[in-house]
Coordinates of C-alpha atoms in Angstrom, one line a residue:
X1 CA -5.3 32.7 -28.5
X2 CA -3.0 35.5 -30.2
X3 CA 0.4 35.7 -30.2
X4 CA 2.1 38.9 -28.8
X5 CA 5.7 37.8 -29.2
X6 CA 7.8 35.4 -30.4
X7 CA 11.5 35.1 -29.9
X8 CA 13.7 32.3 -31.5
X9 CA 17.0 31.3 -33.2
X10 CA 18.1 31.6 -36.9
X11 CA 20.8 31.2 -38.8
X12 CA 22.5 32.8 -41.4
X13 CA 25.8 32.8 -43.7
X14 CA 27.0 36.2 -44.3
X15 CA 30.2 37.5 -45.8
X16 CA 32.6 39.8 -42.9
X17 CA 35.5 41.4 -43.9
X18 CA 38.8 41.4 -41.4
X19 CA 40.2 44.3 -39.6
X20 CA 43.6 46.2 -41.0
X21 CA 45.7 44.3 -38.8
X22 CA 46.1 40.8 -37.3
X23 CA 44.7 39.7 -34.4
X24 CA 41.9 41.8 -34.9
X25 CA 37.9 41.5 -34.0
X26 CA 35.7 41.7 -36.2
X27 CA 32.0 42.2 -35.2
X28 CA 29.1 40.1 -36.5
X29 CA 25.9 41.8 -38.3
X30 CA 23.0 40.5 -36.3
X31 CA 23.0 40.3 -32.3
X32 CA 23.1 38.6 -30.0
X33 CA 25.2 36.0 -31.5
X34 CA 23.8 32.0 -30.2
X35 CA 26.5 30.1 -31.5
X36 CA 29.2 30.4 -34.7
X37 CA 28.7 27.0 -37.0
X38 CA 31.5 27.6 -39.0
X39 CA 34.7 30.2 -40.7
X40 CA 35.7 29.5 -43.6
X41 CA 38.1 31.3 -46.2
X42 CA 37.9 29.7 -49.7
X43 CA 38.4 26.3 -48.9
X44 CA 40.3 27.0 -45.7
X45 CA 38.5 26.2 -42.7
X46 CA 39.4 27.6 -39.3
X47 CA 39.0 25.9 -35.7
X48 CA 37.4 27.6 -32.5
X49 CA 39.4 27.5 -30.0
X50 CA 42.8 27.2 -32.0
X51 CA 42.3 29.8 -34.9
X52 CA 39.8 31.9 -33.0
X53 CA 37.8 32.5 -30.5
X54 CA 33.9 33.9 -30.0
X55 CA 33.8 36.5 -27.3
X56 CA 29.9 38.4 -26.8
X57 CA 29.1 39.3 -30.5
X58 CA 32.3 39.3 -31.8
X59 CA 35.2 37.1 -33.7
X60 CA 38.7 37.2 -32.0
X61 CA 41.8 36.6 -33.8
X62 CA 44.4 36.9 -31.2
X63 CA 45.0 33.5 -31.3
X64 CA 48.4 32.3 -32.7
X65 CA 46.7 30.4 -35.2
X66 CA 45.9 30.8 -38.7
X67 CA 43.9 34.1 -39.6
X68 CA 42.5 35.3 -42.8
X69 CA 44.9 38.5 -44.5
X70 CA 44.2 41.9 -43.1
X71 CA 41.5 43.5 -45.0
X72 CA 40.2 40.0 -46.6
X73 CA 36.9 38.8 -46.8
X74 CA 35.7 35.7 -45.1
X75 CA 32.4 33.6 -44.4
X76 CA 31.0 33.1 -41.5
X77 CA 27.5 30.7 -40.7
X78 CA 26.3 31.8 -36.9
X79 CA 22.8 31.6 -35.2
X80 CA 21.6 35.1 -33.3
X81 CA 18.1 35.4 -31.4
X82 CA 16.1 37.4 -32.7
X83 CA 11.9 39.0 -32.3
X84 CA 10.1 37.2 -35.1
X85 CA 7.0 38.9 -36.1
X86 CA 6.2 38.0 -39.8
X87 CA 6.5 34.6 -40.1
X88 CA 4.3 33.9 -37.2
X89 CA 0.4 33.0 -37.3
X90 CA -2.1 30.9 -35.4
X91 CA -5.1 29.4 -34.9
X92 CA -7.5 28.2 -32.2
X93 CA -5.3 24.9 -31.1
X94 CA -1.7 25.4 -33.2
X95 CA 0.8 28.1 -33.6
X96 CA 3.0 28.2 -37.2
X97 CA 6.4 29.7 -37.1
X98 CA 9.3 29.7 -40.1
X99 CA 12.0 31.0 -40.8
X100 CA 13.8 29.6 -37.3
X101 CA 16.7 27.4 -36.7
X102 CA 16.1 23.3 -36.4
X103 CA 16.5 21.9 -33.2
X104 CA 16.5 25.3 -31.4
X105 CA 14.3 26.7 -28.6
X106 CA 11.8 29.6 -29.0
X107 CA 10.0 31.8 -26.4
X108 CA 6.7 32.7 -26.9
X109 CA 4.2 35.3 -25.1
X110 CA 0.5 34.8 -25.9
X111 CA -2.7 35.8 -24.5
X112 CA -5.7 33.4 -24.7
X113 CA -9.2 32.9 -23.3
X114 CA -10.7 31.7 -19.9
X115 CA -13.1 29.7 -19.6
X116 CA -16.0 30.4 -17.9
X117 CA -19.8 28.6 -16.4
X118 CA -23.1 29.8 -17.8
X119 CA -26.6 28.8 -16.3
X120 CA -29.7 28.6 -18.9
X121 CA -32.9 29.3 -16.3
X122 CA -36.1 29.1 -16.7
X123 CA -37.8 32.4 -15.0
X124 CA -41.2 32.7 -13.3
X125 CA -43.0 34.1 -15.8
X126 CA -41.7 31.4 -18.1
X127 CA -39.0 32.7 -19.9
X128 CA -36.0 31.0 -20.8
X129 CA -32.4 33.2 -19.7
X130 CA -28.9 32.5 -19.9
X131 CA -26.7 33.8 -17.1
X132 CA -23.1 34.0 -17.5
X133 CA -20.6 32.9 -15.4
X134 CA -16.8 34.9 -14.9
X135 CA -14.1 34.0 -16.8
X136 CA -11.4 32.2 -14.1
X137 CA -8.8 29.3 -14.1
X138 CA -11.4 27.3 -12.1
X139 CA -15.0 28.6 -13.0
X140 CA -17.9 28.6 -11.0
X141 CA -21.5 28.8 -12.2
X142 CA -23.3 32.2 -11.4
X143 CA -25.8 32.1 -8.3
X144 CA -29.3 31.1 -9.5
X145 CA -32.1 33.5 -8.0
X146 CA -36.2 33.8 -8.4
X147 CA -35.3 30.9 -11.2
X148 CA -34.9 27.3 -12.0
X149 CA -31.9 26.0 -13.1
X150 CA -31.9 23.6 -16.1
X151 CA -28.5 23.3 -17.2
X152 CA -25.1 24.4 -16.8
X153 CA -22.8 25.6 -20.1
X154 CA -19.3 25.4 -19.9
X155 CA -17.4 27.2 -22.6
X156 CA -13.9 26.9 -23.4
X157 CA -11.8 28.3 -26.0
X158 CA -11.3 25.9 -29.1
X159 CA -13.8 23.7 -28.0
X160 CA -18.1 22.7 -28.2
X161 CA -19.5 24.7 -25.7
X162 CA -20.5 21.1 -23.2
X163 CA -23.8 21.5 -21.7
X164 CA -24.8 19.7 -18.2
X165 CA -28.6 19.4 -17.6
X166 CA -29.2 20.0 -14.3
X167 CA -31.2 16.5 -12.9
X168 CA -33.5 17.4 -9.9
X169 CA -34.3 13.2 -9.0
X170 CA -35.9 12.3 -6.0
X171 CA -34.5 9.2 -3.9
X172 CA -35.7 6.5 -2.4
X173 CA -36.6 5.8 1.3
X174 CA -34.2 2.9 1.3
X175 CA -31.9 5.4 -0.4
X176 CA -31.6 8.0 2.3
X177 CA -31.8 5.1 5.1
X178 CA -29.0 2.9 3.3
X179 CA -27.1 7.1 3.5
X180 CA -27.2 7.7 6.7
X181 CA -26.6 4.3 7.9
X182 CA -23.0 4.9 6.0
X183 CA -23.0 8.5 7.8
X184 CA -23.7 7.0 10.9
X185 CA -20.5 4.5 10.6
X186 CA -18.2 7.5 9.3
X187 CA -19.5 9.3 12.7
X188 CA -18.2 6.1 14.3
X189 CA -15.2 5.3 13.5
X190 CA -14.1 9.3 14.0
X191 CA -15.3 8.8 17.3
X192 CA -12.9 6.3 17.7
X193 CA -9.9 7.4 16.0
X194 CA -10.3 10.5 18.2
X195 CA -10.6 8.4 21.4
X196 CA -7.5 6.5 20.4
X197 CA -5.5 10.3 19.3
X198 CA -6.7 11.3 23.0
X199 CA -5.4 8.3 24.6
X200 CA -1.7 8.6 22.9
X201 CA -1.2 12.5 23.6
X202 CA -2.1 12.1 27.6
X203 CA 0.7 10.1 28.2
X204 CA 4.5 10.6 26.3
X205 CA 5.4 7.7 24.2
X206 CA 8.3 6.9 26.8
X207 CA 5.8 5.7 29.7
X208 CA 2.7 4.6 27.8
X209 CA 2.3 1.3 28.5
X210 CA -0.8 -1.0 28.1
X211 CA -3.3 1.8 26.8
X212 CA -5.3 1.1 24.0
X213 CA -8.8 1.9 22.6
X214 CA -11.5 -1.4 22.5
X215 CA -13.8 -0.7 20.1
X216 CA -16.0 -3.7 21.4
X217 CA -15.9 -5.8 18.3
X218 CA -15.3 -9.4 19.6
X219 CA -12.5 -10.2 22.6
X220 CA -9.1 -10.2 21.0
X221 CA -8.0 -7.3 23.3
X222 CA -10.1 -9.0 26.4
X223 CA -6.9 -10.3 28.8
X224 CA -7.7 -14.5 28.9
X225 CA -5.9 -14.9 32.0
X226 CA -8.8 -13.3 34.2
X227 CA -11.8 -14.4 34.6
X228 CA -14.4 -12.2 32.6
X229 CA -17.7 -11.0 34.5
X230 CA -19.0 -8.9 31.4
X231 CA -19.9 -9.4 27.4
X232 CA -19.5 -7.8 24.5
X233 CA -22.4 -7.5 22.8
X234 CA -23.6 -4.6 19.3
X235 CA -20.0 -2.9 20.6
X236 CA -21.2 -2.3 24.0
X237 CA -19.6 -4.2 27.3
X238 CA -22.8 -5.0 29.4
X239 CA -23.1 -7.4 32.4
X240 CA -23.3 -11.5 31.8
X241 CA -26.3 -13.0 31.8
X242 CA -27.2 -16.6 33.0
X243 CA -29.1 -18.3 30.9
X244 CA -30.8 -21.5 31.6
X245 CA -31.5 -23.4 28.1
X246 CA -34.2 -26.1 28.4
X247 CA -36.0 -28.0 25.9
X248 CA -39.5 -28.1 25.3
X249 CA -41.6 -31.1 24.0
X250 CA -42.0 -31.0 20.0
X251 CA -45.2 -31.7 18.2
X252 CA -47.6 -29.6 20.4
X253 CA -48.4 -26.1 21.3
X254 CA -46.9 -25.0 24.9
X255 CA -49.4 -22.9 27.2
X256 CA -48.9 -21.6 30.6
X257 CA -51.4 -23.6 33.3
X258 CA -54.7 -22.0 32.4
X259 CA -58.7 -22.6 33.4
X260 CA -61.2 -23.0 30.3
X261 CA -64.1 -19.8 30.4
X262 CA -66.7 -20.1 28.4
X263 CA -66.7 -17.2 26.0
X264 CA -69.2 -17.7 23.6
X265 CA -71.9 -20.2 22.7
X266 CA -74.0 -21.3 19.8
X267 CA -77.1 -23.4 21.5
X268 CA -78.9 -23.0 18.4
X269 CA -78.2 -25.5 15.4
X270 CA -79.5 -26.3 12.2
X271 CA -80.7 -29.0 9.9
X272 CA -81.2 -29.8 6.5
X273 CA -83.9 -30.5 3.9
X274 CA -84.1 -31.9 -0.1
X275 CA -85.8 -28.9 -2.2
X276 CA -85.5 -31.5 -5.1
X277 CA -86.9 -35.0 -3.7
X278 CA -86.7 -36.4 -7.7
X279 CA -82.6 -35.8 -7.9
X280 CA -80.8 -38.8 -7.8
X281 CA -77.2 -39.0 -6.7
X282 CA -74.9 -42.0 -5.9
X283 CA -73.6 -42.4 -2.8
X284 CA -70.5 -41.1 -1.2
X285 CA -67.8 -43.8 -1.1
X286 CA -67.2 -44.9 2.0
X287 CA -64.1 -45.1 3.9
X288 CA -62.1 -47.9 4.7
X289 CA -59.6 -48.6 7.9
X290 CA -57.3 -51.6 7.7
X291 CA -54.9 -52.4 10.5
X292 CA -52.2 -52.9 10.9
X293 CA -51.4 -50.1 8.0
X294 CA -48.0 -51.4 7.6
X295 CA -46.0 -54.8 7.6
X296 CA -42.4 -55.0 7.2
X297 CA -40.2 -58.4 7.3
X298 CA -36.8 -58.6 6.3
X299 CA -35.4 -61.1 3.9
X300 CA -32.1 -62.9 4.9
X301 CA -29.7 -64.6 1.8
X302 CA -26.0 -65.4 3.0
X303 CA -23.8 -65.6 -0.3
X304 CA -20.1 -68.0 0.8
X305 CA -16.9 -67.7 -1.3
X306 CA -15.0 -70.6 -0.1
X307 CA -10.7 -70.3 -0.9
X308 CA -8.5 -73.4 -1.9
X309 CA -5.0 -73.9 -0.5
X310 CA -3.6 -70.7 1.7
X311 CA -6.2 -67.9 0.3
X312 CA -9.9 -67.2 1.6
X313 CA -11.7 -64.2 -0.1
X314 CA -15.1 -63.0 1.0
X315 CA -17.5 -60.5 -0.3
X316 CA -20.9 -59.2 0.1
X317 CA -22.8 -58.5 -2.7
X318 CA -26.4 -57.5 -3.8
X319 CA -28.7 -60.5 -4.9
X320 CA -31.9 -60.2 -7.3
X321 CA -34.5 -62.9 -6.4
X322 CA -36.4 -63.6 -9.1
X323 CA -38.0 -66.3 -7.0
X324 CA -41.2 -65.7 -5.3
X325 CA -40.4 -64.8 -1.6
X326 CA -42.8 -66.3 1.2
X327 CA -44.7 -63.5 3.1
X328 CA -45.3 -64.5 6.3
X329 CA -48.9 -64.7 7.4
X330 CA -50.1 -61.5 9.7
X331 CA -54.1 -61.0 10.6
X332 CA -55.6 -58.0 9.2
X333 CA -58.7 -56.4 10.3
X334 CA -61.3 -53.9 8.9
X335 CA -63.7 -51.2 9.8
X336 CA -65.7 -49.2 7.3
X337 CA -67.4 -46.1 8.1
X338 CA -70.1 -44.7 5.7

């Protein structure tokens, strides 16, 4: 940035001598006058407002208070505004000014930098270039023709030129379907906030009664005093349908009634020889049925707490035999197959 102007407020003391007569004005040096800090005449010190009065760039003695002599000199500490110049430099973030009143407010014209967009491309015959963008408030980066685009450059005064590669990515199939599944909704629910913005401008609010848009969700807005001939199914109302739920025996496939056809055949078979007659080998173990597979009895043991006097308590708790239990006797039989 540079600094073109700079206006602000100083101060000064300087030493003004009073007119020939009293009541006079006398004029300060430097213009335009901000304020007057203080008069004072040797160790007199005079009151604005009672002693005298500041009026544009001057000092007005018409009061009828005290007033230096006629032809005296005086001191007088006042701020002016003034175009500072010299005492003004800057640098890319900061400006420095001295020489100015504390506390006090200074204008400042400056012109500085805009920032602008640059492309670095990559041309077809390989070579890299750098477009530049036009300086603005808001830059855009320039058009990209017969080129590829690898980054963007923005460049702002006082600051690293930030560089933005330019990612070319391609997305998945779930990606784009998972897209315009969320387009598809937005789609939606427009449709349906302009079918409910339809149904409140046909009629005036004074004699709309009972209208309202059903997006077919589930049947809050479905009146449950009538009886309801239709169902709301994936937001569309559709006709009922009667449905006639039976169950089906378990364990087994179900068929329709069908007639066995023969569709193939193998009427050839085949049999098997020993190509070692010498190898030994023990035989399979054979297999062995018993039935019944399973036997189950129950064992009975009644535990009594007996109560003295007015009390009777009772409980039922779990007993360990350590005795042998009888089994009763069943008949088993067997059938081995080899």
């Amino acid at each position: 940035a540079r600094v073109t102007r700079l206006i602000g407020v100083r101060e000064e003391s300087v030493q003004i001598t009073h007119g020939n007569y009293s009541g006079a004005k006398d004029r300060l040096p430097r213009t335009p006058v901000v304020e007057v800090l203080e008069v004072r005449q040797g160790t007199t010190v005079f009151t604005e407002g009672t002693d005298y009065v500041v009026v544009g760039d001057e000092i007005d003695w018409s009061l009828s208070g005290a007033e230096p002599a006629p032809g005296s000199a005086y001191t007088v500490v006042y701020r002016y505004q003034a175009d500072i110049e010299a005492s003004v430099s800057e640098d890319r973030s900061r400006i420095y000014v001295s020489g100015l009143a504390e506390g006090t407010t200074f204008y400042v014209d400056y012109e500085y930098y805009l920032p602008r967009v640059d492309r670095i491309v990559l041309t077809r015959e390989g070579d890299l270039k750098v477009l530049k963008g036009a300086p603005s408030e808001i830059p855009l980066p320039p058009e990209v023709t017969g080129g590829l685009s690898l980054a963007r450059i923005r460049v702002e005064y006082a600051r690293t030129p930030e560089i933005v590669p330019d990612f070319f990515r391609a997305f998945r199939m779930s990606d784009i379907q998972e897209l315009f599944r969320r387009v598809r909704d937005i789609e939606y629910n427009l449709a349906r906030l302009s079918l409910m913005e339809d149904a409140r401008a046909q009629d005036p609010t004074t004699t709309k009664r009972g209208i309202f848009v059903d997006p077919f969700y589930d049947d809050d807005l479905r009146d449950a005093g009538y009886e309801q001939t239709a169902v709301i199914s994936g937001g569309l109302l559709q006709p009922a349908v009667v449905y006639d739920v039976r169950e089906i025996r378990r364990g087994a496939p179900v068929t329709l009634p069908f007639n066995p056809r023969l569709a193939i055949s193998q009427e050839v078979g085949t049999r098997t020889r020993k190509v070692n007659r010498l190898t030994w080998h023990e035989p399979p173990p054979g297999k062995l049925s018993v039935s019944p597979q399973s036997f189950r009895f129950v064992v009975r043991e009644t535990v009594t707490n007996q109560g003295t006097g007015t009390t009777f308590t009772s409980s039922t708790q779990i007993v360990t035999i350590s005795e042998p239990v009888p089994v009763p006797s069943v008949t088993l039989s067997y059938e081995a197959e080899k």
